[in-house]
XYZ file of C-alpha atoms in Angstrom:
131
model
C 50.281 164.409 118.912
C 52.599 161.524 118.104
C 51.376 158.061 118.926
C 53.526 155.014 118.899
C 52.375 151.978 117.073
C 51.095 149.388 119.513
C 52.833 146.100 118.824
C 50.773 143.215 117.652
C 50.828 139.701 119.000
C 54.039 138.964 117.084
C 56.123 140.346 119.942
C 54.477 138.047 122.449
C 54.773 134.760 120.579
C 58.565 134.482 120.438
C 58.907 135.745 123.994
C 56.365 133.241 125.270
C 58.120 130.452 123.368
C 61.446 131.375 124.963
C 59.751 131.416 128.361
C 58.058 128.073 127.700
C 61.274 126.375 126.602
C 63.251 127.904 129.461
C 62.205 125.351 132.084
C 62.918 122.528 129.628
C 66.392 123.909 128.938
C 66.942 124.556 132.643
C 65.922 121.004 133.540
C 68.242 119.559 130.905
C 71.123 121.707 132.127
C 70.381 120.842 135.771
C 70.471 117.118 134.983
C 73.657 117.519 132.942
C 75.427 119.635 135.557
C 74.434 117.450 138.489
C 75.244 114.250 136.608
C 78.540 115.698 135.434
C 79.433 116.953 138.919
C 79.802 120.515 137.637
C 80.886 121.758 141.047
C 84.246 120.086 140.306
C 84.684 121.860 136.960
C 87.251 124.680 136.792
C 84.740 127.543 136.601
C 85.184 130.501 138.998
C 82.409 131.055 141.538
C 82.007 134.656 140.381
C 81.306 133.460 136.839
C 78.644 131.080 138.130
C 77.005 133.833 140.204
C 77.151 136.330 137.335
C 75.585 133.802 134.956
C 72.728 133.160 137.397
C 72.125 136.862 138.046
C 72.056 137.735 134.354
C 69.746 134.780 133.694
C 67.289 135.939 136.359
C 67.265 139.509 134.996
C 66.668 138.262 131.451
C 63.816 136.030 132.611
C 62.206 138.944 134.455
C 62.501 141.146 131.351
C 60.916 138.413 129.214
C 58.095 137.978 131.732
C 57.351 141.693 131.659
C 57.473 141.725 127.846
C 55.303 138.622 127.518
C 52.558 139.970 129.765
C 52.256 143.252 127.881
C 50.247 143.587 124.695
C 49.502 147.294 124.871
C 52.715 148.913 126.041
C 55.341 149.455 123.378
C 58.059 150.168 125.936
C 57.413 146.972 127.854
C 57.400 144.816 124.757
C 60.670 146.378 123.611
C 62.191 144.602 126.610
C 62.077 141.532 124.392
C 64.658 143.240 122.202
C 66.918 143.645 125.223
C 66.331 140.235 126.790
C 66.470 138.087 123.644
C 70.149 138.740 122.860
C 70.950 138.154 126.523
C 69.190 134.773 126.425
C 71.052 134.006 123.192
C 74.376 134.900 124.836
C 73.567 132.822 127.914
C 72.764 129.764 125.786
C 75.989 130.243 123.808
C 77.946 130.672 127.048
C 76.449 127.523 128.571
C 77.254 125.454 125.475
C 80.793 126.850 125.248
C 81.480 126.395 128.959
C 80.245 122.812 128.863
C 82.277 122.098 125.734
C 85.459 123.515 127.260
C 85.185 122.320 130.863
C 83.080 119.138 130.928
C 85.244 116.107 131.545
C 83.021 113.855 129.407
C 80.049 114.096 127.093
C 77.049 112.408 128.675
C 73.570 111.899 127.265
C 72.223 114.566 129.640
C 74.865 117.068 128.530
C 74.125 116.231 124.895
C 70.410 116.862 125.470
C 71.123 120.173 127.225
C 73.400 121.303 124.413
C 70.811 120.266 121.806
C 68.044 122.223 123.558
C 70.282 125.272 123.881
C 71.329 125.060 120.223
C 67.654 124.974 119.242
C 66.969 128.055 121.362
C 70.016 129.781 119.854
C 68.769 129.098 116.334
C 65.244 130.257 117.172
C 66.425 133.430 118.898
C 68.867 134.288 116.112
C 66.093 133.756 113.538
C 63.528 135.809 115.503
C 65.719 138.704 116.628
C 65.928 140.533 113.273
C 62.135 140.318 112.925
C 61.676 141.825 116.377
C 64.147 144.578 115.573
C 62.316 145.439 112.358
C 59.068 146.100 114.211
């Protein structure tokens, strides 16, 4: 009988940190987008909807992964969701950089939070993959 190695708490820590910083990043982006009147930016509605849908799916995958300490398959969701979160942060920073009419303090804070999450996720991802 083959048994899979049950992941230790290492899987949960980075996932929980991404989940904990998510509302902070979301609040920063909400303030930046509302203050910058993002609804006037030249971004297609389908891109906005796709971004939101992918974000919700990634959050759900992280929630499932974070609440599991005994299921290897569920914690492997972190390996699927983490690059998605990384890509979403990169997309948000790039979209703001390319379409924002002006750099405001709120946009600067949102970009800084996202860059921190990008660095953390990029640093953590290889360690998750090695497990």
